[in-house]
Coordinates of C-alpha atoms in Angstrom, one line a residue:
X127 CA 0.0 0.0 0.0
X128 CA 2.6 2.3 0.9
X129 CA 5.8 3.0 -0.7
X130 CA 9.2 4.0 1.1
X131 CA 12.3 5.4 -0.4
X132 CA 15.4 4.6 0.3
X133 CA 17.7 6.7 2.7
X134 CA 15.0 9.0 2.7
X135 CA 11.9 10.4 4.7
X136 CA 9.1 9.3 2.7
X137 CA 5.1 10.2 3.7
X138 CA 1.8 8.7 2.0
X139 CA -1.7 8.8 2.7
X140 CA -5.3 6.6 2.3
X141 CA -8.3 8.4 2.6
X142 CA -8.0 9.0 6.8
X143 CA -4.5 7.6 7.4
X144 CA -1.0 9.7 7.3
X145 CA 2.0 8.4 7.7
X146 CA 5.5 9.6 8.1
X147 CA 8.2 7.0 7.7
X148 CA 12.5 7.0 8.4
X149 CA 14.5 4.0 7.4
X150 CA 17.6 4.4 10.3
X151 CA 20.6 4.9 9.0
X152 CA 23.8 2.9 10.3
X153 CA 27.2 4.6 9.5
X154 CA 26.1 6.4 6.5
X155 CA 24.1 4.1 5.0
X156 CA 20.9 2.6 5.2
X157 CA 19.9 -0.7 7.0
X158 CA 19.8 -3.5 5.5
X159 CA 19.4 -8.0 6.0
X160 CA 22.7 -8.1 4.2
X161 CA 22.9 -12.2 4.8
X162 CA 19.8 -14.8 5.0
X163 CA 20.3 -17.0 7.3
X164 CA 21.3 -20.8 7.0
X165 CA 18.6 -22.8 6.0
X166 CA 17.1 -24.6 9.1
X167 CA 19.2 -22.3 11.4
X168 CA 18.3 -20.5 14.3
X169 CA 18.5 -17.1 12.2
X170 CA 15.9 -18.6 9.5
X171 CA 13.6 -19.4 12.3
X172 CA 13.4 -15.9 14.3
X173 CA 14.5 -13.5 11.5
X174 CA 12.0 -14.4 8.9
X175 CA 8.7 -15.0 8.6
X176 CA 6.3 -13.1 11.3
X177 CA 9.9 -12.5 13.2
X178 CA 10.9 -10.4 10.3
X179 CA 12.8 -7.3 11.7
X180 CA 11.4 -3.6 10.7
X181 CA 14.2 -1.5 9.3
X182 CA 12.2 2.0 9.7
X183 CA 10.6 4.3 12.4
X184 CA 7.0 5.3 11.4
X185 CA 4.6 7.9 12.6
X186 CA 0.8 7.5 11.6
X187 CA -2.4 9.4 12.3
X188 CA -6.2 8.7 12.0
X189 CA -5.1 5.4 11.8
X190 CA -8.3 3.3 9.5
X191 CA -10.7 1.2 11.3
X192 CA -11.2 -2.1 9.1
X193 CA -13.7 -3.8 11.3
X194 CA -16.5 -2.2 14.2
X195 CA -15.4 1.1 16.1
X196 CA -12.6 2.1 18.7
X197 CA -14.3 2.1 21.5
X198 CA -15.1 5.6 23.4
X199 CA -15.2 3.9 26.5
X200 CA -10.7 4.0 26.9
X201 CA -8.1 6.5 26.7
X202 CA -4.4 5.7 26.7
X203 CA -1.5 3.7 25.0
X204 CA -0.9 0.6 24.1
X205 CA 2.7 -0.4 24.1
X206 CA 4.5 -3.2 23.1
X207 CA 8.2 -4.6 22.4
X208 CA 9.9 -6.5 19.6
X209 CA 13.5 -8.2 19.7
X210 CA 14.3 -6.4 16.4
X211 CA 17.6 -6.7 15.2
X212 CA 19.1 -3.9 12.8
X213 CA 22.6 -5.9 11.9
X214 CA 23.6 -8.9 10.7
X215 CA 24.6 -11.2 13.8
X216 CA 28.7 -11.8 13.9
X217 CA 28.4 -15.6 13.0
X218 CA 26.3 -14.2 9.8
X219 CA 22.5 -15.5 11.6
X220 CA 23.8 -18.9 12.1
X221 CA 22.7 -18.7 15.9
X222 CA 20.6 -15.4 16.2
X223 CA 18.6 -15.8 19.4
X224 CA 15.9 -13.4 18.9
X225 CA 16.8 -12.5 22.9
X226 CA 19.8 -11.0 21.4
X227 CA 17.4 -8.7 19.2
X228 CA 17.7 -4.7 19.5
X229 CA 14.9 -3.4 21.7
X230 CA 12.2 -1.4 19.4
X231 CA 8.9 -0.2 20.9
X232 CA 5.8 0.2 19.1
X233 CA 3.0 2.8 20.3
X234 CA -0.8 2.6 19.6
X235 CA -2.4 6.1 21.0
X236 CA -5.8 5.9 21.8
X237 CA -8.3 9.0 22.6
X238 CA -11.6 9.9 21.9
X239 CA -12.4 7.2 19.6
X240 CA -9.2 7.6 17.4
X241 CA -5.6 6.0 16.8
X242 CA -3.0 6.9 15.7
X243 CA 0.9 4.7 15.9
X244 CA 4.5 5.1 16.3
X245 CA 7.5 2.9 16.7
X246 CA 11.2 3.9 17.8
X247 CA 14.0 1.5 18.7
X248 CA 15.6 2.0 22.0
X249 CA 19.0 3.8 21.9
X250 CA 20.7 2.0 24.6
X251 CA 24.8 2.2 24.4
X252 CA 25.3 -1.1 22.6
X253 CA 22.7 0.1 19.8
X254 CA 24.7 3.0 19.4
X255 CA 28.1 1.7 19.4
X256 CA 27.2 -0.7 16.7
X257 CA 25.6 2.0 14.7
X258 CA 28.8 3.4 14.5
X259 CA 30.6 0.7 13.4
X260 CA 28.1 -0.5 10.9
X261 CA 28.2 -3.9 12.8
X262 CA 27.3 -5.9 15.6
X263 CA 29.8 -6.1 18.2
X264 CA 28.6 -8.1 20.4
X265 CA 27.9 -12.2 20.2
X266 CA 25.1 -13.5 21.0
X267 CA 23.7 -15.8 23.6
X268 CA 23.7 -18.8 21.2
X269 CA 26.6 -17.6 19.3
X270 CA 28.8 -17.5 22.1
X271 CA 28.9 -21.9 22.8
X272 CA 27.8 -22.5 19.5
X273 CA 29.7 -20.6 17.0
X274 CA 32.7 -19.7 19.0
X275 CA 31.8 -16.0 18.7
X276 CA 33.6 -13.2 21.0
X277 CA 32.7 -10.1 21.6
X278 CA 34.6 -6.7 21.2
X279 CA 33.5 -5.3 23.9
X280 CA 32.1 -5.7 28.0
X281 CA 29.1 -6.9 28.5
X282 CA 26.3 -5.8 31.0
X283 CA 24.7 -7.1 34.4
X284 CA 26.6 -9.0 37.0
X285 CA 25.7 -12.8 36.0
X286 CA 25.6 -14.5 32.7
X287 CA 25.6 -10.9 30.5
X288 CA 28.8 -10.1 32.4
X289 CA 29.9 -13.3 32.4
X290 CA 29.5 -14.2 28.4
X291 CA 30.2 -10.3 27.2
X292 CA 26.2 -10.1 26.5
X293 CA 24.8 -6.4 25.2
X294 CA 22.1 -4.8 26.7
X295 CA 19.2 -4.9 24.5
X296 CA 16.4 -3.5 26.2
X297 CA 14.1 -5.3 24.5
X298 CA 12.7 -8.2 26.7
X299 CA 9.8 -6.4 28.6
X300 CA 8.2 -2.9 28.9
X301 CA 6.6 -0.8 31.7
X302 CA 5.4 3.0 31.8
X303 CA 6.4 4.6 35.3
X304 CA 5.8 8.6 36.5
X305 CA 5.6 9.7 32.7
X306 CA 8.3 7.7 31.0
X307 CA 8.5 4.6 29.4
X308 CA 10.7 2.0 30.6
X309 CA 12.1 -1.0 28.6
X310 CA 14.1 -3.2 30.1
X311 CA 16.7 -6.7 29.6
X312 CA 16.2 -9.9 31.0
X313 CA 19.8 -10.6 32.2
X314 CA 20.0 -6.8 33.9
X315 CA 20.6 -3.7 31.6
X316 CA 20.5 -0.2 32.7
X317 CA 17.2 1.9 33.2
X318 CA 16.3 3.7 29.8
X319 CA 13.9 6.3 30.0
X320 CA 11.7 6.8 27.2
X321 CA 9.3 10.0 26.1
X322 CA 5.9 8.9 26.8
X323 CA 4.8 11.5 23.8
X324 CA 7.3 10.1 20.9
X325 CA 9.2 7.3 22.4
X326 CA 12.3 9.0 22.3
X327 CA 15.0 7.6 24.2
X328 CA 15.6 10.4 26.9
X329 CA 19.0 8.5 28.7
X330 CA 18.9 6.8 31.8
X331 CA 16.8 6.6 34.8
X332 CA 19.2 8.4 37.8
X333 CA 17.9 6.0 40.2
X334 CA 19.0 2.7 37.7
X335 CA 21.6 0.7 40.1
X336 CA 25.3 -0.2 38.6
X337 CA 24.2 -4.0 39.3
X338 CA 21.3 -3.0 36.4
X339 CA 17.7 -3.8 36.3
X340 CA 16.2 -7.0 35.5
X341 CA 13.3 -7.3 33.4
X342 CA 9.5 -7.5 34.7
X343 CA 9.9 -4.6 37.4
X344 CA 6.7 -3.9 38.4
X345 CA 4.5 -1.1 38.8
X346 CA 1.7 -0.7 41.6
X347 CA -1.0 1.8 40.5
X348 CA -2.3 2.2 43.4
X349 CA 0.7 4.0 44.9
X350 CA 2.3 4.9 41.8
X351 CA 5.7 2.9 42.9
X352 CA 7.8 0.9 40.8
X353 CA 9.6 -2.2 42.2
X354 CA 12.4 -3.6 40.9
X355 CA 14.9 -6.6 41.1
X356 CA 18.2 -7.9 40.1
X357 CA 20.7 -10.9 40.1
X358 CA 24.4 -11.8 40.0
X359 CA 27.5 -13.4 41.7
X360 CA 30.4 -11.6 43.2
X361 CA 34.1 -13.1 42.6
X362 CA 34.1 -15.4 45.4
X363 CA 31.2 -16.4 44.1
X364 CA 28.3 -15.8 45.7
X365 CA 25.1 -15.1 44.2
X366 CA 22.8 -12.7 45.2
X367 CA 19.7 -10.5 44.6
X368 CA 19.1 -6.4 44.6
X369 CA 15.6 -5.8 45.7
X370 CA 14.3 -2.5 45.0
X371 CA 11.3 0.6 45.3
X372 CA 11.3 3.6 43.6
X373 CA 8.6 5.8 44.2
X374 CA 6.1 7.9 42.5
X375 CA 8.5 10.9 41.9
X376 CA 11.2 8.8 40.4
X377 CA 13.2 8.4 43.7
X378 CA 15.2 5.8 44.9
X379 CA 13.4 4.9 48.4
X380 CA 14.7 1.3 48.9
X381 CA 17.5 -1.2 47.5
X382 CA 18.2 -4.2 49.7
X383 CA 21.1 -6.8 49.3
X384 CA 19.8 -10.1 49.4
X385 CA 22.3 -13.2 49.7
X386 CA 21.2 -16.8 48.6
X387 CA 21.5 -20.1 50.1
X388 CA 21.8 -21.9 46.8
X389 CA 23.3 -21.8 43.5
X390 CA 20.9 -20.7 40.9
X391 CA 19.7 -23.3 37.7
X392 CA 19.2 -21.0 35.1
X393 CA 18.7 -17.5 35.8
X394 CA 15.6 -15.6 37.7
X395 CA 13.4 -13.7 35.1
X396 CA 10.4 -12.2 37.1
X397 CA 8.8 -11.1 40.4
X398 CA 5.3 -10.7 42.2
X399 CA 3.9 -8.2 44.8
X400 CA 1.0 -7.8 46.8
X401 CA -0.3 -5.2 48.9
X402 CA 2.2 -5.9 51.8
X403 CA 4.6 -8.1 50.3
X404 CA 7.1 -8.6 47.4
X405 CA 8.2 -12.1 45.9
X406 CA 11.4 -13.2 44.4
X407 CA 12.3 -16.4 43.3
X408 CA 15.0 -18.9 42.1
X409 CA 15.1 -22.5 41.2
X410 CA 17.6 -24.8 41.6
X411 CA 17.9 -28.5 40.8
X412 CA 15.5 -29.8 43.2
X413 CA 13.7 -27.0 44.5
X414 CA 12.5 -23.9 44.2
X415 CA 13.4 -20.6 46.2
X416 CA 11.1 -17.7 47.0
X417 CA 12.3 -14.9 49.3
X418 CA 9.3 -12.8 50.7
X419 CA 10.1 -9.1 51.8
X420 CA 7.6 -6.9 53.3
X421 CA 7.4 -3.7 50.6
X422 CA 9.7 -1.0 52.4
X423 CA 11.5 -3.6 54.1
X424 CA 14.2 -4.6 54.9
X425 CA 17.1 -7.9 54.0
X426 CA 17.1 -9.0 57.4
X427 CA 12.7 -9.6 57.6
X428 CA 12.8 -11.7 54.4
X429 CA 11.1 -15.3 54.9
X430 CA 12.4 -17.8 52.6
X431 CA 9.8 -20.3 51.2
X432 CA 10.8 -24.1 49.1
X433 CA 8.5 -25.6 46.9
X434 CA 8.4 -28.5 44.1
X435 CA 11.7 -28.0 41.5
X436 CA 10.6 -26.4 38.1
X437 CA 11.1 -22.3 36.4
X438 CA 8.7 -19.8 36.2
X439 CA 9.4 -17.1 33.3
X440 CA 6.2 -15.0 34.3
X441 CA 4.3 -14.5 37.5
X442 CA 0.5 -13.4 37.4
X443 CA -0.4 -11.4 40.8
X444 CA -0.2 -12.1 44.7
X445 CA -2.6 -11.3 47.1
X446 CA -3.2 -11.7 51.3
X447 CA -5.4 -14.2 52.5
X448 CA -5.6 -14.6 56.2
X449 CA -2.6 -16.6 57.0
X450 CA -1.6 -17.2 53.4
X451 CA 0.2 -15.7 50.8
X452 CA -1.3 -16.7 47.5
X453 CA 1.0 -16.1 44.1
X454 CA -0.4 -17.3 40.8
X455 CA 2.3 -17.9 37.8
X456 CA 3.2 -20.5 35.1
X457 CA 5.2 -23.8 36.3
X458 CA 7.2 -25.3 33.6
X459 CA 6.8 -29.3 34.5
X460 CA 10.2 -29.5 32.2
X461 CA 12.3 -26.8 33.2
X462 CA 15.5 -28.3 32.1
X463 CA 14.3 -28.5 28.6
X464 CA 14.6 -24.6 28.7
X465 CA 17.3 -23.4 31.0
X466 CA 20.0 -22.8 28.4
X467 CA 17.7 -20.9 26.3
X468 CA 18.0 -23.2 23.0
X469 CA 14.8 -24.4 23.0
X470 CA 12.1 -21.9 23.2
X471 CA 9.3 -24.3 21.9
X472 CA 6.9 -23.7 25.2
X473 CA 5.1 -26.6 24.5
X474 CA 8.3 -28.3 25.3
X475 CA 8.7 -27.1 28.9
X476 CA 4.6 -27.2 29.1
X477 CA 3.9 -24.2 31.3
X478 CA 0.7 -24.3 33.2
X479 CA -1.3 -22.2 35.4
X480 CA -0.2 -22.5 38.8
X481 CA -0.9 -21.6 42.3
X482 CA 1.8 -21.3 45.5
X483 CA 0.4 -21.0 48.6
X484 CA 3.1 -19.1 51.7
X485 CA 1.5 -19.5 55.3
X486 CA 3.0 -16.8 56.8
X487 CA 2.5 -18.6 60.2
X488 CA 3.7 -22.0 59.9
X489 CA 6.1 -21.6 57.3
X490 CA 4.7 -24.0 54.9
X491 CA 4.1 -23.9 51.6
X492 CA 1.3 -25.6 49.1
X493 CA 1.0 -25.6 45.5
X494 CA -1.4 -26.9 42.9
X495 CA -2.0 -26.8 38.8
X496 CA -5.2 -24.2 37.9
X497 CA -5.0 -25.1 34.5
X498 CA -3.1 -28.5 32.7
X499 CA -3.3 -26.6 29.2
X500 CA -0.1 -24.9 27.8
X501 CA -0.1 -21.5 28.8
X502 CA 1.7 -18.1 29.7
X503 CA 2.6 -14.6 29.3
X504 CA -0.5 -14.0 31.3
X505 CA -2.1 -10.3 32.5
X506 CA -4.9 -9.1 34.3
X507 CA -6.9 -6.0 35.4
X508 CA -3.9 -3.6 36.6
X509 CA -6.5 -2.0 39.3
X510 CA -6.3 -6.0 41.0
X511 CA -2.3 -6.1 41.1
X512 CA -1.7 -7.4 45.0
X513 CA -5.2 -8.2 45.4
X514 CA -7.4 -10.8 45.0
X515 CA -9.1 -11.6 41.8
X516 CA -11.1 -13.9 39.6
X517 CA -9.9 -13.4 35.9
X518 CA -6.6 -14.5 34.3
X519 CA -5.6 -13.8 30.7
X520 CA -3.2 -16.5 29.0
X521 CA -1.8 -16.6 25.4
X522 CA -1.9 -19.9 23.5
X523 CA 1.8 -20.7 22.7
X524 CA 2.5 -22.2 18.8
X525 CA 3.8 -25.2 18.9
X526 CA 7.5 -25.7 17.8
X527 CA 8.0 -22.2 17.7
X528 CA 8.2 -19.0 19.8
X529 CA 5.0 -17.3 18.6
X530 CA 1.5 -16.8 19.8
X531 CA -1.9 -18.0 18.6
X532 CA -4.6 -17.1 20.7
X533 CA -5.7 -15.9 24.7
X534 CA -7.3 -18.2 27.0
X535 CA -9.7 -16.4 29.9
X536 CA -9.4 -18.2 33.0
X537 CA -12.1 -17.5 35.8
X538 CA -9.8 -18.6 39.3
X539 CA -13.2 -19.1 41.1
X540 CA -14.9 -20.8 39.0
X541 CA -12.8 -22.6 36.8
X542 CA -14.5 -22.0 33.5
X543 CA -12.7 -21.0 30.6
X544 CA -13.1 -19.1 27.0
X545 CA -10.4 -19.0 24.3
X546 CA -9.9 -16.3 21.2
X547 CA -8.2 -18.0 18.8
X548 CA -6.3 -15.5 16.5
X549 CA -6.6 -17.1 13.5
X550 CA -4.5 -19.8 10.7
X551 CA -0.5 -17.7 10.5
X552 CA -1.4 -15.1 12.5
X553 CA 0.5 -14.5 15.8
X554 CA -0.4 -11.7 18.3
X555 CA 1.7 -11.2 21.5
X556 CA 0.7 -10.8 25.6
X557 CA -2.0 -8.7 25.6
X558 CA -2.5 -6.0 28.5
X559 CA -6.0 -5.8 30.4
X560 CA -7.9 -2.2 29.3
X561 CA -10.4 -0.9 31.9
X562 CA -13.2 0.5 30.9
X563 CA -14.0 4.3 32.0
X564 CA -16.6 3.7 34.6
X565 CA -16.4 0.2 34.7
X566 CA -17.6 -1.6 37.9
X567 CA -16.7 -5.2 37.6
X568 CA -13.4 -6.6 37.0
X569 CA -13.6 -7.6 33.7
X570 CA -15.7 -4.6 32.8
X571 CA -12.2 -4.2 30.4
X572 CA -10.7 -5.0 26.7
X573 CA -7.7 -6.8 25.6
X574 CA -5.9 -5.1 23.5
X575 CA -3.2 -7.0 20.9
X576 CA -1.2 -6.2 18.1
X577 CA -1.2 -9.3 15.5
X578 CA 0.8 -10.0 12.6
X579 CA -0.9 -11.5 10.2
X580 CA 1.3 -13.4 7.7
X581 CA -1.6 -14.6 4.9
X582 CA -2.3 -10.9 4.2
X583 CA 1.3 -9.3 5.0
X584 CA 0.0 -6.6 7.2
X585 CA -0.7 -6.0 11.0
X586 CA -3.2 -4.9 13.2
X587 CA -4.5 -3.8 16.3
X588 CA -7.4 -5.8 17.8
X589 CA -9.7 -4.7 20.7
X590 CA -11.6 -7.6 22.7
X591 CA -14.2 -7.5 25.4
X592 CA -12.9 -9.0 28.1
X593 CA -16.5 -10.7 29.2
X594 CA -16.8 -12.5 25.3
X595 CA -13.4 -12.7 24.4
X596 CA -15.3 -15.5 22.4
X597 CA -16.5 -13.0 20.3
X598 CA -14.0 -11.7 18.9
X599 CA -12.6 -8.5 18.1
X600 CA -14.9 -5.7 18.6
X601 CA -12.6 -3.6 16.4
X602 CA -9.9 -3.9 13.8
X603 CA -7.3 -1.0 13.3
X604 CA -5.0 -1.7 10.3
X605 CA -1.4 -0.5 11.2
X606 CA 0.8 1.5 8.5
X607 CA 3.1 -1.7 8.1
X608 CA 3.6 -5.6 9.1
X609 CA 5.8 -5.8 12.3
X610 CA 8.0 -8.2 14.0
X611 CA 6.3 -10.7 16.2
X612 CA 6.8 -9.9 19.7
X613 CA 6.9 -10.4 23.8
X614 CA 5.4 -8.3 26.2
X615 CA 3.3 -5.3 26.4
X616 CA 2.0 -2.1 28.9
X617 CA -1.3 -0.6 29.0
X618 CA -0.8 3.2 29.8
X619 CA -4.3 4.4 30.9
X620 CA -4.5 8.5 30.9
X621 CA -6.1 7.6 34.3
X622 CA -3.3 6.0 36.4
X623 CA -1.4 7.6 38.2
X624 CA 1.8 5.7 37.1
X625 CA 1.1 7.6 33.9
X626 CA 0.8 11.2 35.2
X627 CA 4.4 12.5 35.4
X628 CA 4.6 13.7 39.0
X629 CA 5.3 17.6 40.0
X630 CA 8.9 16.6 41.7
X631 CA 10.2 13.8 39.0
X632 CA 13.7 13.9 39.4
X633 CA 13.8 12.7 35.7

């Protein structure tokens, strides 16, 4: 529909939609997939097909509406990552790991029944570095035991990124905290700050530790804090965590050293809270390892918990219940399967629904499956983070391959279930909860998704009611080109106040 020349800003326009688009330029030159990948390799896999990277930065307004109306009802943005390389990996896409993907952030604006889209990569230092060298510099996770790769320069975090020379990608998971936009790296990358307006990258958070920030920090809207985590080992050794809050002005109000027991199995990826507690978690061998803090507390009041042996990339909510704290998250019944990262076939490590129980009391812990099914990258209502609940929202992992298919609804209470199946080759992505203005129940919301659909070569933005997510989508925005597939996502609601920028941000 649209045509793009080369090197050079181009714009175009249907009937309602304008776009603006800016192929990035590396060293002088334009971008470009200078090598296909191997056939059968790990490059043809994740950087073809729906993984295909974008090479340009777009801008589009009064986006068209292909199918039913954006609904007046929401107000905000929707905001989601893809692992989107702009070089050539150094072992020529042999073993590109789409973890080792550039971080690029694409934003659906929403207001007053309209939509319009942009999409920026994040500028972290590795990204421009290699600009500047018209190369990658850095191997990859993969290409590091595999291919024998090195890279040029240090890498980032104080565990395996450190450890292996790893770049900091940004590009794993994505939150929105006191105004800014904040991506963030699995194995602990610095703090970018992002313009919540354009997605600019604005530098880095002052309160981002030198130990880095692990993905899946969390952010309570009910207090407008942002909690935080991350992981390594010091030189004799011993591993630890970083626990910590920053508040709703952007300051740094708590960061606790915690020490572990046990060598890790693979490394921690996420972490819970509830209304008086946070959770984070390890797993070794034989059993897992979850260290409970009271939020604003300190390293000497955490209670350790042990449960069953498995990993857990993604938690869903905590909450209080008399004695118990309850955390809800996906058990992998074969962890090993994924713990060096080169399998990424979920249906492989069958993640299920799954419940811990912590009885603050005794000291005992409990656990059961919620759900057999393969699921994960689950969300729910952000106005029931820490507290208790009835709806989960799961997505349907492809089998064989690290792409999406479809969202499960779970009801906790009950036990019933509905599915929205995306459709044949196309693949959507976690898919934040949308409240509804005025909304009184909890799933008086929308899940919102962006899908690539590879039978028409184009993407989308669908919006679902949560209560028939049966249904379908109760609206279909076209977007102003196919993107990558992609990981996680962040609803931005005008309304929270994690959103507003606060009066004394230190930013």
């Amino acid at each position: 529909m649209f045509m793009v020349q080369a090197c050079a800003q181009a714009q175009s326009s249907t009937a309602a939609m304008i776009v603006s688009r800016t192929p990035v330029q590396s060293n002088g030159r334009c971008p470009g997939r200078r090598l296909t990948p191997p056939p059968g390799s790990w490059g043809e896999r994740y950087r073809t097909g729906a993984w295909t990277p974008n090479s340009e930065e777009v801008h589009a307004v009064d986006l068209e509406v292909i199918q039913g109306s954006i609904p007046k009802d929401i107000s905000g943005r929707y905001i989601r990552n893809t692992e989107n390389p702009i070089h050539d990996s150094m072992d020529g896409n042999r073993y590109y790991h789409p973890f080792d993907g550039d971080g690029m952030l694409h934003m659906l604006r929403i207001k007053d029944g309209k939509a319009s889209y942009c999409n920026r990569w994040v500028r972290t230092k590795a990204f421009e570095e290699e600009q500047k060298a018209g190369r990658s510099l850095w191997a990859g996770v993969l290409e590091v035991p595999m291919s024998k790769m090195r890279s040029e320069r240090p890498g980032w975090g104080e565990a395996i990124g450190k450890l292996l020379k790893l770049k900091d990608t940004a590009s794993t998971d994505v939150v929105v905290h006191a105004g800014r936009v904040i991506p963030s790296w699995y194995l602990c990358g610095e703090a970018y700050t992002m313009n919540l307006e354009t997605l600019e990258t604005e530098g880095i958070a002052p309160w981002s530790p030198k130990e880095g920030v692990s993905a899946h920090c969390k952010v309570d809207e009910s207090t407008g804090e942002l909690l935080f985590f991350n992981y390594g080992f010091d030189n004799t050794g011993q591993w630890f965590f970083n626990y910590g809050e920053v508040d709703r002005n952007s300051s740094l109000t708590n960061y606790q050293y915690i020490p572990l027991a046990h060598r890790m199995a693979g490394t921690p990826h996420d972490m819970a809270f509830s209304k008086k507690y946070s959770i984070l978690c390890y797993f070794g061998k034989n059993r897992s390892h979850f260290a409970v803090i009271p939020r604003h507390g300190t390293a000497a009041q955490v209670r350790w918990f042990e449960a069953g042996p498995t990993y857990v990339l993604h938690f869903l909510n905590a909450h209080e219940e008399g004695d118990e704290l309850i955390l809800d998250g996906y058990h992998m019944a074969r962890p090993d399967i994924f713990r060096k990262l080169d399998c990424l076939d979920l249906h492989a490590v069958v993640p299920q629904l799954w419940r811990w129980r912590f009885n603050m009391k005794s000291g005992q812990t409990s656990e059961m499956c919620l759900d057999p099914r393969v699921l994960e990258f689950g969300v729910i209502n952000p106005k029931y983070h820490g507290e208790n609940y009835k709806y989960a929202y799961s997505v349907i992992p492809h089998k064989g391959e690290f792409m999406f298919t479809g969202i499960t609804k779970n009801n906790l209470q009950s036990g019933e279930s509905q599915t929205f199946e995306f459709g044949s080759d196309v693949y959507g992505s976690e898919a934040p909860v949308v409240p509804k203005i005025g909304g009184r129940e909890e799933d008086d919301a929308y899940l919102i998704s962006f899908l690539t659909d590879m039978k028409n070569d184009r993407s989308v933005a669908v919006i679902v009611d949560c209560k028939s997510i049966e249904a379908g989508p109760v609206c279909t925005i076209l977007l102003p080109h196919r993107i990558s597939s992609g990981t996680h996502a962040f609803w931005a609601d005008d309304a929270a106040t994690a959103v507003v920028t606060p009066p004394f941000s230190k930013l």
